[in-house]
CSV table of C-alpha atoms in Angstrom, one decimal:
chain,number,residue,atom,x,y,z
A,1,MET,CA,33.8,106.0,177.2
A,2,ILE,CA,33.0,107.2,173.8
A,3,THR,CA,29.3,107.1,174.4
A,4,GLU,CA,29.7,109.4,177.3
A,5,ASP,CA,31.7,111.8,175.2
A,6,ALA,CA,28.9,111.6,172.6
A,7,ARG,CA,26.3,112.5,175.2
A,8,GLU,CA,28.3,115.5,176.3
A,9,LEU,CA,28.7,116.7,172.7
A,10,LEU,CA,24.9,116.2,172.0
A,11,GLU,CA,24.0,118.2,175.1
A,12,THR,CA,25.7,121.3,173.7
A,13,GLY,CA,22.9,121.8,171.3
A,14,ALA,CA,21.9,120.8,167.7
A,15,VAL,CA,25.0,119.3,166.2
A,16,CYS,CA,25.1,117.7,162.7
A,17,ASP,CA,26.6,114.3,162.1
A,18,SER,CA,29.8,115.6,160.7
A,19,CYS,CA,30.5,118.0,163.6
A,20,LEU,CA,29.6,115.2,166.0
A,21,GLY,CA,32.0,112.8,164.3
A,22,ARG,CA,35.0,115.1,164.0
A,23,PRO,CA,36.1,115.0,167.7
A,24,VAL,CA,36.4,111.2,167.3
A,25,ALA,CA,37.9,111.3,163.8
A,26,GLU,CA,40.8,109.1,164.9
A,27,ARG,CA,38.4,106.2,165.5
A,28,SER,CA,37.5,103.5,162.9
A,29,PHE,CA,39.6,104.2,159.9
A,30,GLY,CA,37.5,104.2,156.6
A,31,LEU,CA,34.5,106.0,157.9
A,32,THR,CA,33.6,109.6,157.1
A,33,ASN,CA,33.0,112.0,160.0
A,34,ALA,CA,29.3,112.1,159.1
A,35,GLU,CA,29.2,108.3,159.4
A,36,ARG,CA,30.9,108.4,162.8
A,37,GLY,CA,28.5,111.1,164.0
A,38,ARG,CA,25.5,109.2,162.9
A,39,ALA,CA,26.8,106.0,164.5
A,40,LEU,CA,27.3,107.8,167.8
A,41,ARG,CA,23.9,109.4,167.7
A,42,THR,CA,22.3,106.0,167.0
A,43,THR,CA,24.3,104.3,169.8
A,44,VAL,CA,23.3,106.9,172.4
A,45,ALA,CA,19.6,106.8,171.3
A,46,MET,CA,19.5,103.1,171.6
A,47,ALA,CA,21.4,103.0,174.9
A,48,ASP,CA,19.1,105.6,176.4
A,49,ASP,CA,16.0,104.2,174.7
A,50,ASP,CA,15.4,107.7,173.3
A,51,ASP,CA,13.9,108.8,170.1
A,52,PHE,CA,16.4,109.2,167.3
A,53,ASP,CA,16.7,112.9,166.7
A,54,PRO,CA,19.2,113.9,163.9
A,55,ALA,CA,20.3,117.5,163.3
A,56,THR,CA,20.9,118.7,159.8
A,57,PRO,CA,23.8,121.0,158.9
A,58,GLU,CA,21.3,123.9,158.6
A,59,GLU,CA,20.4,123.4,162.3
A,60,CYS,CA,24.0,122.9,163.5
A,61,TRP,CA,25.3,125.6,165.8
A,62,VAL,CA,29.0,124.5,165.2
A,63,CYS,CA,29.4,124.5,161.4
A,64,GLU,CA,26.4,126.8,160.8
A,65,GLY,CA,25.6,124.8,157.7
A,66,TYR,CA,29.0,124.5,156.0
A,67,CYS,CA,29.1,120.7,156.3
A,68,GLY,CA,26.1,120.6,154.0
A,69,THR,CA,27.9,122.4,151.2
A,70,PHE,CA,30.6,120.0,150.2
A,71,ASP,CA,28.9,118.8,147.0
A,72,ALA,CA,28.2,122.3,145.9
A,73,ILE,CA,31.7,123.5,146.6
A,74,ALA,CA,33.2,120.6,144.6
A,75,GLU,CA,30.9,121.4,141.7
A,76,THR,CA,32.1,125.0,141.7
A,77,ILE,CA,35.7,123.9,141.7
A,78,VAL,CA,35.1,121.5,138.8
A,79,ASP,CA,33.4,124.3,136.8
A,80,ALA,CA,36.4,126.6,137.5
A,81,LEU,CA,38.8,124.0,136.2
A,82,GLU,CA,36.9,123.6,132.9
A,83,GLY,CA,39.4,123.6,130.1
A,84,VAL,CA,42.4,123.2,132.3
A,85,ASP,CA,44.5,120.1,131.7
A,86,PHE,CA,45.6,118.6,135.0
A,87,ALA,CA,46.3,115.2,136.5
A,88,THR,CA,46.7,116.1,140.2
A,89,TYR,CA,45.0,118.5,142.6
A,90,GLN,CA,44.9,119.7,146.1
A,91,VAL,CA,42.2,121.5,148.1
A,92,GLY,CA,42.7,124.1,150.8
A,93,THR,CA,40.1,125.8,153.0
A,94,ARG,CA,39.9,129.1,154.9
A,95,VAL,CA,37.4,128.7,157.8
A,96,PRO,CA,35.5,131.7,159.3
A,97,PRO,CA,36.9,132.6,162.7
A,98,LEU,CA,33.5,132.3,164.3
A,99,VAL,CA,33.2,128.7,163.2
A,100,GLU,CA,36.7,127.9,164.5
A,101,GLU,CA,35.6,129.4,167.8
A,102,ASN,CA,32.5,127.2,167.7
A,103,GLU,CA,34.6,124.1,167.3
A,104,ARG,CA,36.7,125.1,170.3
A,105,LEU,CA,33.6,125.7,172.4
A,106,LEU,CA,32.1,122.3,171.4
A,107,ARG,CA,35.1,120.4,172.8
A,108,GLU,CA,35.4,122.7,175.8
A,109,ASP,CA,31.7,122.3,176.7
A,110,ALA,CA,32.0,118.5,176.3
A,111,GLY,CA,35.1,118.4,178.5
A,112,LEU,CA,37.4,117.3,175.7
A,113,GLU,CA,40.8,118.5,174.7
A,114,PRO,CA,40.6,121.6,172.4
A,115,ASP,CA,42.5,119.9,169.5
A,116,VAL,CA,41.1,116.4,169.8
A,117,GLY,CA,40.0,114.7,166.5
A,118,GLU,CA,39.8,116.8,163.4
A,119,MET,CA,38.8,120.3,162.6
A,120,LEU,CA,36.4,121.5,159.8
A,121,LYS,CA,39.3,122.8,157.7
A,122,GLN,CA,40.7,119.3,157.3
A,123,GLU,CA,37.3,117.7,156.8
A,124,CYS,CA,36.4,120.2,154.1
A,125,ASN,CA,39.8,119.7,152.3
A,126,ARG,CA,39.3,115.9,152.3
A,127,GLU,CA,35.6,115.7,151.5
A,128,VAL,CA,35.6,118.4,148.8
A,129,GLY,CA,38.8,117.0,147.4
A,130,ARG,CA,37.4,113.5,147.3
A,131,ARG,CA,34.5,114.7,145.3
A,132,VAL,CA,36.6,116.8,142.9
A,133,GLY,CA,38.8,113.7,142.2
A,134,ALA,CA,35.8,111.6,141.5
A,135,LYS,CA,34.3,114.1,139.1
A,136,THR,CA,37.5,114.8,137.2
A,137,GLY,CA,39.3,111.4,137.4
A,138,THR,CA,42.4,113.0,138.9
A,139,ASP,CA,44.5,112.2,141.9
A,140,VAL,CA,45.2,114.3,145.0
A,141,ASP,CA,48.9,115.4,145.5
A,142,PHE,CA,49.9,117.1,148.7
A,143,ASP,CA,53.4,118.0,147.6
A,144,ARG,CA,53.2,119.6,144.2
A,145,PRO,CA,49.8,119.3,142.5
A,146,ASP,CA,49.0,120.6,139.0
A,147,VAL,CA,46.2,122.7,140.4
A,148,LEU,CA,45.3,124.1,143.9
A,149,ALA,CA,41.8,125.1,144.8
A,150,VAL,CA,41.5,127.3,147.9
A,151,ILE,CA,38.0,127.6,149.4
A,152,ASP,CA,37.0,130.7,151.3
A,153,LEU,CA,33.9,129.6,153.4
A,154,GLU,CA,33.3,133.2,154.5
A,155,ALA,CA,32.7,134.2,150.9
A,156,PHE,CA,29.2,132.6,150.8
A,157,ASP,CA,26.2,132.0,153.0
A,158,PRO,CA,26.0,128.2,153.7
A,159,LEU,CA,22.2,128.2,154.2
A,160,GLU,CA,21.7,129.8,150.8
A,161,ALA,CA,24.2,127.4,149.2
A,162,ILE,CA,22.3,124.4,150.6
A,163,GLU,CA,19.0,125.8,149.3
A,164,SER,CA,20.3,126.5,145.9
A,165,ASP,CA,22.7,123.6,145.7
A,166,SER,CA,25.4,126.0,144.4
A,167,VAL,CA,28.3,128.1,145.7
A,168,THR,CA,29.4,131.4,144.1
A,169,SER,CA,32.6,131.2,142.1
A,170,HIS,CA,34.0,134.0,144.2
A,171,ALA,CA,34.4,131.5,147.0
A,172,VAL,CA,37.0,129.4,145.1
A,173,ASP,CA,40.4,130.6,144.0
A,174,VAL,CA,41.9,128.1,141.5
A,175,GLN,CA,45.7,128.3,141.2
A,176,VAL,CA,47.2,126.5,138.2
A,177,ASN,CA,50.8,125.6,139.0
A,178,PRO,CA,53.5,126.0,136.3
A,179,ALA,CA,54.5,123.2,133.9
A,180,PHE,CA,58.1,122.6,132.8
A,181,VAL,CA,59.8,121.4,129.6
A,182,TYR,CA,63.4,120.2,129.8
A,183,GLY,CA,65.8,120.0,126.9
A,184,ARG,CA,69.3,120.9,125.6
A,185,TYR,CA,70.1,123.6,123.2
A,186,ARG,CA,72.9,124.2,120.7
A,187,LYS,CA,73.7,127.8,119.6
A,188,LEU,CA,75.2,127.6,116.1
A,189,GLU,CA,75.7,131.3,115.5
A,190,ARG,CA,77.7,133.9,117.5
A,191,ASP,CA,76.3,137.0,119.1
A,192,ILE,CA,73.1,135.3,120.3
A,193,PRO,CA,72.6,135.6,124.1
A,194,GLN,CA,71.0,132.8,126.1
A,195,THR,CA,68.2,135.1,127.4
A,196,GLU,CA,66.6,138.2,126.0
A,197,TRP,CA,68.8,141.3,126.5
A,198,PRO,CA,66.8,144.5,126.8
A,199,CYS,CA,68.5,147.7,125.5
A,200,ARG,CA,70.4,149.4,128.3
A,201,GLU,CA,69.6,152.9,126.9
A,202,CYS,CA,65.8,152.7,126.5
A,203,GLY,CA,65.2,149.9,129.1
A,204,GLY,CA,63.6,147.7,126.5
A,205,SER,CA,60.9,150.2,125.4
A,206,GLY,CA,62.4,150.8,122.0
A,207,VAL,CA,61.8,154.5,122.2
A,208,GLN,CA,63.7,157.6,123.5
A,209,LEU,CA,62.7,161.2,124.1
A,210,GLY,CA,63.7,163.5,121.3
A,211,ASP,CA,63.1,167.1,120.4
A,212,ASP,CA,59.7,166.3,118.9
A,213,GLY,CA,58.6,163.7,121.5
A,214,GLU,CA,59.1,160.0,121.5
A,215,GLU,CA,61.2,158.5,118.7
A,216,PRO,CA,62.9,155.1,118.0
A,217,CYS,CA,65.9,154.4,120.2
A,218,ASP,CA,69.1,155.1,118.4
A,219,TYR,CA,71.0,152.5,120.4
A,220,CYS,CA,68.9,149.5,119.6
A,221,GLY,CA,67.2,150.8,116.4
A,222,GLY,CA,63.8,150.7,118.1
A,223,SER,CA,63.8,147.0,118.8
A,224,GLY,CA,64.2,147.3,122.5
A,225,TYR,CA,66.9,144.7,122.6
A,226,MET,CA,70.7,144.7,122.4
A,227,TYR,CA,70.6,141.6,120.1
A,228,GLU,CA,68.0,140.6,117.5
A,229,THR,CA,67.2,137.4,119.2
A,230,SER,CA,68.2,135.0,122.0
A,231,VAL,CA,67.9,131.3,122.7
A,232,GLU,CA,65.0,132.2,125.1
A,233,GLN,CA,63.2,134.1,122.4
A,234,VAL,CA,63.6,131.2,120.0
A,235,VAL,CA,62.3,128.6,122.4
A,236,ARG,CA,59.8,130.3,124.7
A,237,PRO,CA,56.9,131.3,122.3
A,238,HIS,CA,56.6,127.8,120.9
A,239,VAL,CA,56.5,126.1,124.3
A,240,VAL,CA,54.1,128.7,125.8
A,241,GLU,CA,51.8,128.3,122.8
A,242,ALA,CA,51.9,124.5,122.9
A,243,MET,CA,50.9,124.6,126.5
A,244,ASP,CA,48.4,127.4,126.1
A,245,GLY,CA,50.0,129.2,129.0
A,246,GLU,CA,50.3,132.9,129.9
A,247,GLU,CA,54.1,133.4,129.8
A,248,GLY,CA,57.4,131.5,130.0
A,249,THR,CA,60.7,131.8,131.9
A,250,PHE,CA,63.9,130.3,130.7
A,251,HIS,CA,66.3,128.6,133.1
A,252,GLY,CA,69.7,127.5,131.8
A,253,ALA,CA,72.5,125.4,133.3
A,254,GLY,CA,74.9,128.3,133.4
A,255,ARG,CA,75.4,130.3,130.2
A,256,GLU,CA,78.1,130.8,127.6
A,257,ASP,CA,79.4,134.2,126.5
A,258,VAL,CA,77.2,135.9,123.9
A,259,ASP,CA,80.1,135.5,121.3
A,260,ALA,CA,80.6,131.8,122.0
A,261,LEU,CA,79.0,128.9,120.2
A,262,MET,CA,77.3,126.0,122.1
A,263,LEU,CA,77.9,122.8,120.2
A,264,GLU,CA,77.8,119.0,120.3
A,265,GLY,CA,75.8,117.8,123.3
A,266,GLY,CA,74.2,121.2,124.0
A,267,ARG,CA,73.4,123.0,127.3
A,268,PRO,CA,70.6,121.8,129.6
A,269,PHE,CA,67.7,124.2,130.1
A,270,VAL,CA,64.1,124.3,131.5
A,271,LEU,CA,61.3,126.4,130.1
A,272,GLU,CA,58.8,127.2,132.9
A,273,VAL,CA,55.2,128.0,131.7
A,274,THR,CA,52.8,129.8,134.0
A,275,ARG,CA,49.1,128.9,134.1
A,276,PRO,CA,49.2,126.2,131.4
A,277,ASN,CA,45.9,124.9,130.1
A,278,VAL,CA,47.7,122.0,128.4
A,279,ARG,CA,50.3,120.0,130.3
A,280,ASP,CA,51.2,117.3,127.9
A,281,PRO,CA,52.2,118.6,124.4
A,282,ASP,CA,54.1,116.3,122.1
A,283,PRO,CA,57.8,117.0,122.9
A,284,ALA,CA,58.9,115.5,119.6
A,285,GLU,CA,56.6,117.8,117.6
A,286,LEU,CA,57.5,120.8,119.7
A,287,GLU,CA,61.2,120.1,119.1
A,288,ARG,CA,60.7,119.9,115.3
A,289,GLU,CA,58.7,123.2,115.4
A,290,ILE,CA,61.3,125.1,117.3
A,291,ASN,CA,64.2,123.9,115.1
A,292,ALA,CA,62.3,124.7,111.9
A,293,ALA,CA,61.6,128.2,113.1
A,294,ALA,CA,65.1,128.8,114.4
A,295,ALA,CA,66.4,128.2,110.8
A,296,GLY,CA,69.8,126.9,111.9
A,297,ALA,CA,70.7,129.6,114.4
A,298,VAL,CA,69.6,127.5,117.4
A,299,GLU,CA,68.7,123.8,117.8
A,300,VAL,CA,67.0,122.0,120.6
A,301,GLU,CA,66.9,118.3,121.4
A,302,GLY,CA,65.8,115.8,124.0
A,303,LEU,CA,62.7,117.8,125.0
A,304,ARG,CA,60.8,116.2,127.8
A,305,LEU,CA,58.0,117.1,130.2
A,306,ALA,CA,59.7,117.7,133.5
A,307,THR,CA,58.9,118.1,137.2
A,308,TYR,CA,59.3,121.4,139.0
A,309,GLU,CA,62.4,120.0,140.8
A,310,MET,CA,64.2,120.1,137.4
A,311,VAL,CA,64.5,123.9,137.6
A,312,GLU,CA,66.6,123.7,140.7
A,313,ARG,CA,68.6,120.8,139.3
A,314,VAL,CA,69.4,122.7,136.1
A,315,LYS,CA,70.5,125.8,138.1
A,316,GLU,CA,72.3,124.1,141.0
A,317,HIS,CA,73.6,120.7,139.7
A,318,ASP,CA,77.4,120.6,139.7
A,319,ALA,CA,78.5,120.4,136.1
A,320,SER,CA,81.8,120.3,134.2
A,321,LYS,CA,82.3,122.0,130.9
A,322,GLN,CA,84.4,121.3,127.8
A,323,TYR,CA,85.6,124.1,125.5
A,324,ARG,CA,87.5,124.7,122.3
A,325,ALA,CA,89.3,128.1,121.9
A,326,ASP,CA,91.1,129.8,119.0
A,327,VAL,CA,94.0,131.6,120.6
A,328,GLU,CA,96.4,134.3,119.3
A,329,PHE,CA,99.7,135.1,121.0
A,330,ALA,CA,101.5,138.4,121.0
A,331,ASP,CA,104.9,136.7,120.4
A,332,PRO,CA,105.9,133.6,118.6
A,333,ILE,CA,105.7,130.4,120.7
A,334,GLU,CA,107.9,127.3,120.5
A,335,GLU,CA,105.9,124.1,120.2
A,336,ALA,CA,107.9,122.5,123.0
A,337,ASP,CA,107.1,125.4,125.4
A,338,PHE,CA,103.5,125.3,124.4
A,339,GLU,CA,103.1,121.5,125.1
A,340,ALA,CA,105.0,121.9,128.4
A,341,VAL,CA,102.7,124.6,129.6
A,342,LEU,CA,99.6,122.6,128.7
A,343,GLU,CA,101.0,119.7,130.6
A,344,LYS,CA,101.6,121.9,133.6
A,345,LEU,CA,98.1,123.3,133.6
A,346,THR,CA,96.4,119.8,133.3
A,347,GLY,CA,95.0,118.9,136.7
A,348,THR,CA,95.9,122.1,138.4
A,349,THR,CA,93.8,124.4,140.5
A,350,VAL,CA,93.7,128.0,139.5
A,351,ASP,CA,92.8,131.1,141.5
A,352,GLN,CA,90.5,133.4,139.6
A,353,ASP,CA,89.5,136.9,140.7
A,354,THR,CA,86.2,138.0,139.2
A,355,PRO,CA,87.1,138.9,135.6
A,356,GLN,CA,87.1,142.5,134.6
A,357,ARG,CA,84.6,141.9,131.9
A,358,VAL,CA,81.9,140.8,134.4
A,359,ASP,CA,82.9,142.5,137.6
A,360,HIS,CA,80.2,145.2,137.0
A,361,ARG,CA,77.5,142.5,137.6
A,362,ARG,CA,79.1,139.9,139.8
A,363,ALA,CA,80.6,140.0,143.3
A,364,SER,CA,84.4,140.6,143.5
A,365,LEU,CA,85.6,137.2,144.7
A,366,THR,CA,88.6,134.9,144.3
A,367,ARG,CA,87.4,131.5,143.2
A,368,GLU,CA,89.4,128.2,143.0
A,369,ARG,CA,88.6,126.1,140.0
A,370,THR,CA,90.2,122.9,138.7
A,371,VAL,CA,91.4,122.4,135.1
A,372,TYR,CA,90.7,118.7,134.6
A,373,ASP,CA,92.4,118.5,131.3
A,374,ILE,CA,93.8,120.8,128.7
A,375,ASP,CA,95.5,120.1,125.3
A,376,GLY,CA,95.8,121.8,122.0
A,377,GLU,CA,97.7,122.3,118.8
A,378,LEU,CA,100.0,125.1,117.8
A,379,LEU,CA,98.8,125.9,114.3
A,380,GLU,CA,101.3,128.7,113.8
A,381,PRO,CA,103.9,130.3,116.1
A,382,THR,CA,101.4,132.9,117.1
A,383,ARG,CA,98.1,130.9,116.7
A,384,ALA,CA,96.8,127.8,118.5
A,385,GLU,CA,93.7,125.7,119.1
A,386,VAL,CA,93.2,124.9,122.8
A,387,ARG,CA,90.7,122.4,124.3
A,388,VAL,CA,89.8,122.5,127.9
A,389,HIS,CA,87.8,120.3,130.3
A,390,GLY,CA,87.2,122.3,133.4
A,391,GLU,CA,85.2,122.5,136.6
A,392,GLY,CA,82.0,124.4,136.4
A,393,GLY,CA,82.6,128.1,136.9
A,394,LEU,CA,86.1,128.1,135.4
A,395,TYR,CA,86.6,131.2,133.3
A,396,ILE,CA,88.2,130.0,130.1
A,397,LYS,CA,89.1,133.3,128.5
A,398,GLU,CA,90.9,134.3,131.6
A,399,LEU,CA,92.6,130.9,131.9
A,400,ILE,CA,94.1,131.7,128.6
A,401,SER,CA,94.8,135.5,128.9
A,402,SER,CA,95.4,135.7,132.7
A,403,ASP,CA,93.2,138.8,132.7
A,404,GLU,CA,96.1,141.0,133.7
A,405,GLY,CA,97.2,138.6,136.4
A,406,ARG,CA,93.8,138.1,137.9
A,407,THR,CA,93.9,134.3,137.0
A,408,VAL,CA,96.9,132.4,138.3
A,409,PRO,CA,98.3,130.2,136.8
A,410,SER,CA,97.3,130.9,133.2
A,411,LEU,CA,98.4,130.0,129.7
A,412,ALA,CA,99.6,133.6,129.0
A,413,GLY,CA,101.4,133.8,132.4
A,414,LEU,CA,103.3,130.6,132.0
A,415,LEU,CA,104.3,131.4,128.4
A,416,GLU,CA,105.2,134.9,129.4
A,417,THR,CA,103.4,136.5,126.5
A,418,ASP,CA,100.0,138.0,126.0
A,419,ALA,CA,97.3,135.6,124.7
A,420,GLU,CA,93.8,136.3,123.5
A,421,VAL,CA,90.8,134.0,122.8
A,422,THR,CA,89.6,135.1,119.4
A,423,ALA,CA,86.8,132.4,119.2
A,424,LEU,CA,85.3,130.2,121.8
A,425,ASP,CA,83.1,127.1,121.5
A,426,VAL,CA,81.4,125.2,124.3
A,427,LEU,CA,81.4,121.5,123.5
A,428,GLY,CA,79.9,119.9,126.5
A,429,VAL,CA,78.0,120.5,129.7
A,430,GLU,CA,77.6,117.4,131.9
A,431,GLY,CA,77.0,116.6,135.5
A,432,GLU,CA,80.0,116.1,137.7
A,433,ASP,CA,78.8,113.0,139.5
A,434,GLU,CA,75.6,112.0,137.7
A,435,PRO,CA,73.8,113.2,134.5
A,436,PHE,CA,71.2,115.9,134.5
A,437,GLU,CA,68.7,113.5,132.9
A,438,LEU,CA,67.4,111.2,135.6
A,439,GLU,CA,64.0,109.7,135.2
A,440,ALA,CA,62.8,110.9,138.6
A,441,TYR,CA,62.8,114.5,137.2
A,442,PHE,CA,60.4,113.7,134.2
A,443,HIS,CA,56.7,113.2,133.8
A,444,ASP,CA,56.8,111.5,130.4
A,445,GLU,CA,58.5,108.4,129.1
A,446,PRO,CA,61.9,108.7,127.2
A,447,ARG,CA,61.5,108.8,123.5
A,448,ALA,CA,62.8,106.0,121.3
A,449,ASP,CA,65.3,108.3,119.6
A,450,ASP,CA,66.8,109.5,122.9
A,451,SER,CA,70.5,108.5,123.2
A,452,ASP,CA,71.3,105.1,124.8
A,453,ASP,CA,73.6,106.9,127.2
A,454,THR,CA,70.8,109.0,128.6
A,455,ALA,CA,68.4,106.1,128.8
A,456,GLN,CA,71.0,104.0,130.7
A,457,ALA,CA,71.9,106.8,133.1
A,458,ALA,CA,68.2,107.3,133.9
A,459,GLU,CA,67.7,103.7,135.0
């Protein structure tokens, strides 16, 4: 009987209502442990016709006073979150080993199972969390909260905290989780990399050691970078500033060569911002600001506030690509031969060894990739425009040139002449089976000026 269990628990010594209620936490949904404990204490007193003798948390040998500090801890967390924009939270607790041992002894002395009911850790998480939510008007999220507050009970004296009604800020570690902005970018000038490219000679420092000490690096001119700017350097500062964050990390859905343009629908990306104090900037205003500052070199569109899952989606989602290439041949080509070779390549699967131009930074592998469609126009006997729709990971330059036989079949190999891509444009990056832009991956509502196709795909 539960009253017999309660008697055994009360006989262990002074036990506060919360600690008395935790071993029966699975009973009577909707009650706090303190309410359960008080009910048990009252029931036993009435059944035994004894004086009602409550024990305060300060007197409790189990929690040693910690159950009386929930309000003060919650207030400390709220103070620590001052100025931080968040909609969801989670609370975690580290309990002193001695208190954990007390909880085990309480159940053991009462003849109960060692893990029956609930432990102080769970009660503290819930009770403090409930108070934080009420004070801030936010919701608990056990999967991916905007902020996480970790309480270290050992960092303060509970009796002093009860007396002063306050808990030192050192007892609370507030972690602000990153925020994410999704969009697509177009790169309208060549020789702009997707991400910043530190100088290989000076390691990004911009200086080198000369006869008279440090001097500007000859290789990068003292800038610290191989290229003057990048898509990341265009986008990141504006997003980080708008979110009042510490720093940003750029994640792209693959990348184009530094000398290639990214046109038409653009390439999906996510900008991850660490420790943001603002989580809901105006994406439309942010978009206008970035595009104005980029002055035509880079454009972004479709900016939206995204979930953290969007990073993995952008990096891992299977996507096909569309390209346009200017091609020059070493020998004159007949138009009939050109068209026949394009027809032969359409729908075929090619074997591609890791290209020579990237084998210094990528594993040496042979990859199979499908050419969904390829067509083109022979502009002159030695010059053509070629358009390719291919599986993600298809190396287009090598599909054209053969890379000295490392791609089979190839345009050059089938035409039996050398071929070189003199200019490459990426025209489209789209999901193979479904679009990148599904509503489950966004926090905000789609804007009125978003494309109808995106809105329909997200339904």
